[in-house]
Tab-separated table of C-alpha atoms in Angstrom:
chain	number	residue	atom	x	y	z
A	659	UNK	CA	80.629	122.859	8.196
A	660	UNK	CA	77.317	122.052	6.352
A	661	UNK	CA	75.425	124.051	4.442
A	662	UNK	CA	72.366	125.757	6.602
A	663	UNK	CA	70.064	128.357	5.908
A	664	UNK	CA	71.306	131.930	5.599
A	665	UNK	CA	69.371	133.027	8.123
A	666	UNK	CA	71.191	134.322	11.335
A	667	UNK	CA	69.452	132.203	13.667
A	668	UNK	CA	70.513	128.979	11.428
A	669	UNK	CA	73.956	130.173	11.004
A	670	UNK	CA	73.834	130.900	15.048
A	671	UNK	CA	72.723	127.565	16.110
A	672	UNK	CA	74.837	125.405	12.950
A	673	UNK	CA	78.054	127.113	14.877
A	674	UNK	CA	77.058	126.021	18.474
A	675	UNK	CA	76.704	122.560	17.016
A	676	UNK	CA	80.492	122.653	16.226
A	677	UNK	CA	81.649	124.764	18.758
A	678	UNK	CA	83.599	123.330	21.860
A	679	UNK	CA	80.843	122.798	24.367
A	680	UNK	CA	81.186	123.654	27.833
A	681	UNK	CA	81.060	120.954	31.064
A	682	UNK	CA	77.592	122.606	32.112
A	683	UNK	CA	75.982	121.756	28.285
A	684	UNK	CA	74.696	119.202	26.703
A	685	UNK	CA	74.053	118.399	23.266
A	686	UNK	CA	70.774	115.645	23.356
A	687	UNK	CA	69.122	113.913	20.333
A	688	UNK	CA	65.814	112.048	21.090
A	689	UNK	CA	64.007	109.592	19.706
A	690	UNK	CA	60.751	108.778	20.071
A	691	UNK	CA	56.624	109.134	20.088
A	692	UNK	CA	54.525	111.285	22.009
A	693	UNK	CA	55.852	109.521	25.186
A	694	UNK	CA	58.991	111.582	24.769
A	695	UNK	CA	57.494	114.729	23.807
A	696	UNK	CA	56.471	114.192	28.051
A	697	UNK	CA	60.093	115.639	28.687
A	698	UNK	CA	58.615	119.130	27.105
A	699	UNK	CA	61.882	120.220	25.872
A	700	UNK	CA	61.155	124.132	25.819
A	701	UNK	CA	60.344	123.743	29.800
A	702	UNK	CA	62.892	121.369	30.512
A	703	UNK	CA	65.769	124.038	28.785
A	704	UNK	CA	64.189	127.003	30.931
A	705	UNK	CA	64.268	124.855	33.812
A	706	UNK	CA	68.217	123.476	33.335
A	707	UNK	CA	68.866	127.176	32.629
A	708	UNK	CA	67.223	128.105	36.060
A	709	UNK	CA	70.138	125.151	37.760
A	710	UNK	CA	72.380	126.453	36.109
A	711	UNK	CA	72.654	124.393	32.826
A	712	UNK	CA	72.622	124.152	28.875
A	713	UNK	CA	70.447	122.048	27.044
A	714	UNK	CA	70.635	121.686	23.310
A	715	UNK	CA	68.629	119.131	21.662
A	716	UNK	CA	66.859	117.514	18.478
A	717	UNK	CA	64.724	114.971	18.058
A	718	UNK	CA	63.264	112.694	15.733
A	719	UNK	CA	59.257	111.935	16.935
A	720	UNK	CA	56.350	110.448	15.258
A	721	UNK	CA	53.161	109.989	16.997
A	722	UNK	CA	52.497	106.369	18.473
A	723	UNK	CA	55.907	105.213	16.581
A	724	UNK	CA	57.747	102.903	18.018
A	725	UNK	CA	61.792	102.639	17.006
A	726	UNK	CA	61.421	100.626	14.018
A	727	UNK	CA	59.371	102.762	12.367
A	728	UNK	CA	61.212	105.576	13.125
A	729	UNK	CA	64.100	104.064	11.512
A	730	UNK	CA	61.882	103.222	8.193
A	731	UNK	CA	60.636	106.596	7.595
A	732	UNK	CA	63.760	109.166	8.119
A	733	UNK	CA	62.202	111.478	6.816
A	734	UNK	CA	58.553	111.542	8.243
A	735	UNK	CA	57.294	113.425	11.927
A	736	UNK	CA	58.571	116.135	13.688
A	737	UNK	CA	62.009	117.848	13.702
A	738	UNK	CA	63.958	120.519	14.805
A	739	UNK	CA	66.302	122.946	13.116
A	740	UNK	CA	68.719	123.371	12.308
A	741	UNK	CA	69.425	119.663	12.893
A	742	UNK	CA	67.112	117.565	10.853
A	743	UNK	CA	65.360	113.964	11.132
A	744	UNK	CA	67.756	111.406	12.376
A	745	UNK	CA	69.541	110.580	9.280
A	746	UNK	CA	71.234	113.952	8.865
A	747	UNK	CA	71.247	115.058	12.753
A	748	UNK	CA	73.332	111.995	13.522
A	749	UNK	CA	75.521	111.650	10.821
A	750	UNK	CA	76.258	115.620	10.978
A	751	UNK	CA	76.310	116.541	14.380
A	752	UNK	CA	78.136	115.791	17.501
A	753	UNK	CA	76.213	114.988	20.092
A	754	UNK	CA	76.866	114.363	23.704
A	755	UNK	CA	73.323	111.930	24.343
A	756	UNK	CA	71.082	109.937	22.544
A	757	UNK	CA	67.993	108.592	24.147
A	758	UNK	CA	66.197	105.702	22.562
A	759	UNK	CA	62.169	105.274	23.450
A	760	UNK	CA	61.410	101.630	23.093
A	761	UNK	CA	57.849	101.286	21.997
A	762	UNK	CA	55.288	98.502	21.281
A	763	UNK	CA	58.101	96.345	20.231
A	764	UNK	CA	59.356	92.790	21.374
A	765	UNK	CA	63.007	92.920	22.492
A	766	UNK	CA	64.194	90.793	19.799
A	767	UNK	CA	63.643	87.884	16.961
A	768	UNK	CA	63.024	89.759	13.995
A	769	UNK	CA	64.208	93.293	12.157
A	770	UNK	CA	61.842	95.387	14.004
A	771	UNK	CA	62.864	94.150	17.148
A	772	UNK	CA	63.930	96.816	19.767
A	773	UNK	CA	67.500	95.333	19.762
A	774	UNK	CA	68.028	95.456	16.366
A	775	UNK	CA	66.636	98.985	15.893
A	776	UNK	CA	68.493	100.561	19.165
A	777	UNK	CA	71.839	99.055	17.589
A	778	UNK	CA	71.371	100.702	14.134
A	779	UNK	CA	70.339	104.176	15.573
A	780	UNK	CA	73.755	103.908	18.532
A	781	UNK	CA	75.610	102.600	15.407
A	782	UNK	CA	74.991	105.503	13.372
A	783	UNK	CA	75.368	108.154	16.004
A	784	UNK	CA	78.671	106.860	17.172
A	785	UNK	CA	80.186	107.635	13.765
A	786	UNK	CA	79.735	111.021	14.405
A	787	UNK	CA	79.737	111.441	18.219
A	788	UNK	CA	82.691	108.425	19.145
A	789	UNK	CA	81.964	109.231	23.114
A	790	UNK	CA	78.205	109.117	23.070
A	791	UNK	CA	76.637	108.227	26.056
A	792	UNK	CA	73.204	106.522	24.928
A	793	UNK	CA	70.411	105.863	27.294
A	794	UNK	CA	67.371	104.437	26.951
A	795	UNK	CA	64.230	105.575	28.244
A	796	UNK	CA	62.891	103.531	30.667
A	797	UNK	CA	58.908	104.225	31.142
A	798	UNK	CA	55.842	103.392	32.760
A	799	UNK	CA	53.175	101.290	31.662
A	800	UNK	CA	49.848	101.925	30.580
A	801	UNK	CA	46.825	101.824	32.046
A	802	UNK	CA	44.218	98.593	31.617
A	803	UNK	CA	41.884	99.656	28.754
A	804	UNK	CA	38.966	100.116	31.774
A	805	UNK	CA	41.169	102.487	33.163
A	806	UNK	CA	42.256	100.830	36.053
A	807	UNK	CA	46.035	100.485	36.891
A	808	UNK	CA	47.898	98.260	39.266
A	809	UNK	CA	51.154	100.414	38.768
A	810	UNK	CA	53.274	97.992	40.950
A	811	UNK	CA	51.763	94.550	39.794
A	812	UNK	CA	52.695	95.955	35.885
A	813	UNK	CA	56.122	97.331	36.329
A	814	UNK	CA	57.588	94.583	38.619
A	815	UNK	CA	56.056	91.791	36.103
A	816	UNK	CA	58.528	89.844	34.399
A	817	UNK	CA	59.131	90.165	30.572
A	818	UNK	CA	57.529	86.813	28.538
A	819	UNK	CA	58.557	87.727	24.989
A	820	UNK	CA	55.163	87.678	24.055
A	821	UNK	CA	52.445	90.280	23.165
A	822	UNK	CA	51.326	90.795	26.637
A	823	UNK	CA	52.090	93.989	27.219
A	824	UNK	CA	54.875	92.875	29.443
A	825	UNK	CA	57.294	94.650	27.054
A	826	UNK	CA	56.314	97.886	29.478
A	827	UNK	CA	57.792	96.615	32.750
A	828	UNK	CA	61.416	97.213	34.794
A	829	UNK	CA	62.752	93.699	33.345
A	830	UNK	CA	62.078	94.668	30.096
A	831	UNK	CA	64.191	97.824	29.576
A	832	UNK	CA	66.754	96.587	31.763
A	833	UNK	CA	67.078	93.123	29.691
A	834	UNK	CA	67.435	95.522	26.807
A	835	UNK	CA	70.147	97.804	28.339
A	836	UNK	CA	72.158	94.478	29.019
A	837	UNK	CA	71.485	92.863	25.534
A	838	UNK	CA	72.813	96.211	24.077
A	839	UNK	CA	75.953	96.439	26.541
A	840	UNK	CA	76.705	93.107	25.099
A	841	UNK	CA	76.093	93.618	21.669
A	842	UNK	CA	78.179	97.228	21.807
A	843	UNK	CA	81.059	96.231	23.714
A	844	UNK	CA	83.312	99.494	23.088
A	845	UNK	CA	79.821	101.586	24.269
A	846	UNK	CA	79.496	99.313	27.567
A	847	UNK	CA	80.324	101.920	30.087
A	848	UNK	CA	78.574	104.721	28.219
A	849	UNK	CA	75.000	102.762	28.329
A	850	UNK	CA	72.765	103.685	30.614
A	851	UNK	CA	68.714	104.160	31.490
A	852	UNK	CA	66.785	106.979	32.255
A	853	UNK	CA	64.836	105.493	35.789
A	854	UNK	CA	61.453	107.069	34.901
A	855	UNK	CA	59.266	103.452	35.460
A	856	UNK	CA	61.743	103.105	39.064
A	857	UNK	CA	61.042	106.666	39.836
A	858	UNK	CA	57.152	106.792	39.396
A	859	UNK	CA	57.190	103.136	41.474
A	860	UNK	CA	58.870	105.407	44.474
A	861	UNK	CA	56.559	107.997	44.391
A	862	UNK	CA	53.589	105.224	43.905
A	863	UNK	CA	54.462	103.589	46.916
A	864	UNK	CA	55.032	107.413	48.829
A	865	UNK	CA	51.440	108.371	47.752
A	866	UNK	CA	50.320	104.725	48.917
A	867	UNK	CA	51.750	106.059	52.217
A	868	UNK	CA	50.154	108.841	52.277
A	869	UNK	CA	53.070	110.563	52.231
A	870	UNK	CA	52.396	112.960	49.343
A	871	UNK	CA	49.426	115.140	50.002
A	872	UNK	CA	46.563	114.834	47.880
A	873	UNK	CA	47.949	111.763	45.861
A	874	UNK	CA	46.869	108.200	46.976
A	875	UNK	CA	48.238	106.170	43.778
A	876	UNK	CA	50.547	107.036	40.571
A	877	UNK	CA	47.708	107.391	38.246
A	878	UNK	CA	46.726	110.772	39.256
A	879	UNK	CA	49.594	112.283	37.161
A	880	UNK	CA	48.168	110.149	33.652
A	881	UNK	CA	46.089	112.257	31.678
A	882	UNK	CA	44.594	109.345	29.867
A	883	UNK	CA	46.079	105.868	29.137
A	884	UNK	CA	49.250	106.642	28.859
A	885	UNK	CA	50.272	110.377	28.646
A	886	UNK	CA	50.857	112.264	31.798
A	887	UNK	CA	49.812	115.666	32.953
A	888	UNK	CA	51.823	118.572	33.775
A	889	UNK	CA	52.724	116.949	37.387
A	890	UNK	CA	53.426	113.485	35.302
A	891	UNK	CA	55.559	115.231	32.519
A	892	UNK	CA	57.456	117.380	35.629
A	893	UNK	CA	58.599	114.232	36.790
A	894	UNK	CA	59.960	112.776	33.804
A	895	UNK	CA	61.920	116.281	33.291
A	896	UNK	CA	63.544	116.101	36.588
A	897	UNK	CA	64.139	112.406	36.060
A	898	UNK	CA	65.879	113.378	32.728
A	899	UNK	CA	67.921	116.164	34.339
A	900	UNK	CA	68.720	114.060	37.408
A	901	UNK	CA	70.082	111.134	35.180
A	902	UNK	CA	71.536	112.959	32.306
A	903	UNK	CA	73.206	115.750	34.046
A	904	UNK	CA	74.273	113.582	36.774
A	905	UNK	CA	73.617	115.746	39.869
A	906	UNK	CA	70.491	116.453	42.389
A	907	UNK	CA	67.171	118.405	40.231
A	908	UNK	CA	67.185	120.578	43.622
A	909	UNK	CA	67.408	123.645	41.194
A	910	UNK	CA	65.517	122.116	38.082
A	911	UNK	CA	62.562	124.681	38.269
A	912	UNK	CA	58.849	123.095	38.368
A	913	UNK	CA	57.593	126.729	36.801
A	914	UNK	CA	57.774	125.915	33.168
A	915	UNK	CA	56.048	122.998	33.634
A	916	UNK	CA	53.205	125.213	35.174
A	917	UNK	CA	53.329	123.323	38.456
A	918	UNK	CA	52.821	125.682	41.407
A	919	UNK	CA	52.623	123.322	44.592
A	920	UNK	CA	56.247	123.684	46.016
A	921	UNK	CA	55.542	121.137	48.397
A	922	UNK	CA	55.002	118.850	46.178
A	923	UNK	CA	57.556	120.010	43.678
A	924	UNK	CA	60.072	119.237	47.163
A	925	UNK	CA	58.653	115.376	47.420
A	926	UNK	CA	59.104	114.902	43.492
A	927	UNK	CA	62.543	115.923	43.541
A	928	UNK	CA	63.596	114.236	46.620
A	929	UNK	CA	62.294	110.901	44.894
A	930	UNK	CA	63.850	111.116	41.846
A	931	UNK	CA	67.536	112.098	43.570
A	932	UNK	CA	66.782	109.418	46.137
A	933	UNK	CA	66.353	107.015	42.970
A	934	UNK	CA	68.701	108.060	40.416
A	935	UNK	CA	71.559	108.691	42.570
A	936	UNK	CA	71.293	104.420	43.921
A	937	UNK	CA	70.206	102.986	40.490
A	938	UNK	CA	72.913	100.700	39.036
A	939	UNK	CA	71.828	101.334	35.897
A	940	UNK	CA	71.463	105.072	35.549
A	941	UNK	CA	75.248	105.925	34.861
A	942	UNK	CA	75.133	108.685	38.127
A	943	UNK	CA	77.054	106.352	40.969
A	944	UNK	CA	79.795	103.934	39.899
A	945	UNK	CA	79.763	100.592	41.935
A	946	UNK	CA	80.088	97.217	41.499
A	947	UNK	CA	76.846	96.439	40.156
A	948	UNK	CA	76.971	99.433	37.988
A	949	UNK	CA	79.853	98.589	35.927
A	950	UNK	CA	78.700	94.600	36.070
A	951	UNK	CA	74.984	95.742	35.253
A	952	UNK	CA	72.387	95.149	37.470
């Protein structure tokens, strides 16, 4: 076991890292930018300990970052302890997840490429953790820079390969998710994505029905041009716990994420379990086209 702090609390936690974990626990490394920071890890643990749940994590962030540079500067951005940057939380720890954040990045062509950079961070965590699942963290796009934001037009575009922005749409991630599965062979079945772009389309086109009071359109939960307010970053938590845990967020708790409308907290979760639980590429249902890829 590695050297830690002689503190109790580092001592504590360096013991749960080893320890044999439970069927209700996961272990979860991210890596990201501010765009994962949205899952708000200190809400989303109270609110998988509300259903029931254990949720360890680390992460590796770095404002506005996206993979590659990450992976150049191990040792810059946030942490947490007792696990470390990337370098020594992968190589040290056994995790049960790692989620990837693709960011301002073409898929691939060069070093930086998303591709190349997903493949050295799964190759490195496998090492340590041979029955990783990895997913990667499908998002929504941005807003146009006059605010303005045809959610459905962006995230149904097709990828070009070409600065466009088009990098932020369904076709990208998933083209990514099926590059890796062929590039990591041995991690096929263990790839996945977290739905969050697919889930914020649903509740889009609910809102456009009027079928969520007091929302007419997706952008009411951004809080600028691309971070999300509490309601937004509720919805990628229950997407997270939806996908990762594999069973309905009935029970993940809206409370720590300070949102108070339990109607609304009732559509959100019916939309994500009505999504995750049918997407091929979310690792919860196993059919045809989930083991084939979408």
């Amino acid at each position: 076991m590695k050297r830690l702090s002689v503190t109790i609390v580092a001592v504590c936690a360096c013991m749960n890292a080893y320890l044999p974990v439970a069927e209700d626990t996961l272990r979860v490394y991210h890596v990201g930018n501010s765009v994962t920071d949205t899952i708000r890890y200190t809400a989303f643990q109270k609110a998988a300990q509300a259903a029931g749940h254990t949720y360890i994590y680390g992460r590796h962030m770095i404002p506005g970052a996206p993979l590659s540079w990450i992976w150049d500067h191990p040792e810059s951005g946030f942490m947490e302890e007792p696990f470390g940057y990337y370098r020594k939380a992968l190589s040290g720890y056994e995790w049960d997840v790692l989620t990837l954040q693709p960011f301002d990045r073409l898929l691939e062509g060069s070093e930086d490429s998303d591709l190349s950079t997903a493949k050295r961070f799964i190759d490195l965590a496998v090492s340590k953790s041979p029955q990783l699942r990895v997913y990667i963290y499908s998002r929504w796009p941005r807003k146009n820079e006059d605010g303005s934001l045809d959610y459905e037009a962006k995230w149904l575009r097709k990828y070009t390969g070409d600065w466009d922005q088009s990098n932020e749409s369904r076709d990208y991630f998933e083209r990514l998710l099926q590059r890796l599965r062929l590039e990591c062979p041995a991690l096929r079945n263990r790839l996945f994505l977290v739905p969050v772009g697919d889930v914020m389309l649903e509740l889009h086109r609910r809102m456009k029905r009027n079928e969520i009071p007091g929302y007419h359109d997706i952008g009411q939960v951004y809080a600028d041009g691309i971070h999300l307010n509490e309601v937004g970053s509720y919805i990628v938590g229950c997407t997270f716990f939806a996908t990762l845990y594999r069973q309905s967020p009935m029970r993940f708790s809206a409370e720590p994420y300070g949102v108070q409308d339990a109607a609304l907290v009732k559509k959100i979760q019916d939309t994500v379990w009505q999504v995750v639980r049918n997407h091929p590429l979310a690792g919860v249902v196993r059919t045809k086209e989930a083991k084939d890829g979408r």
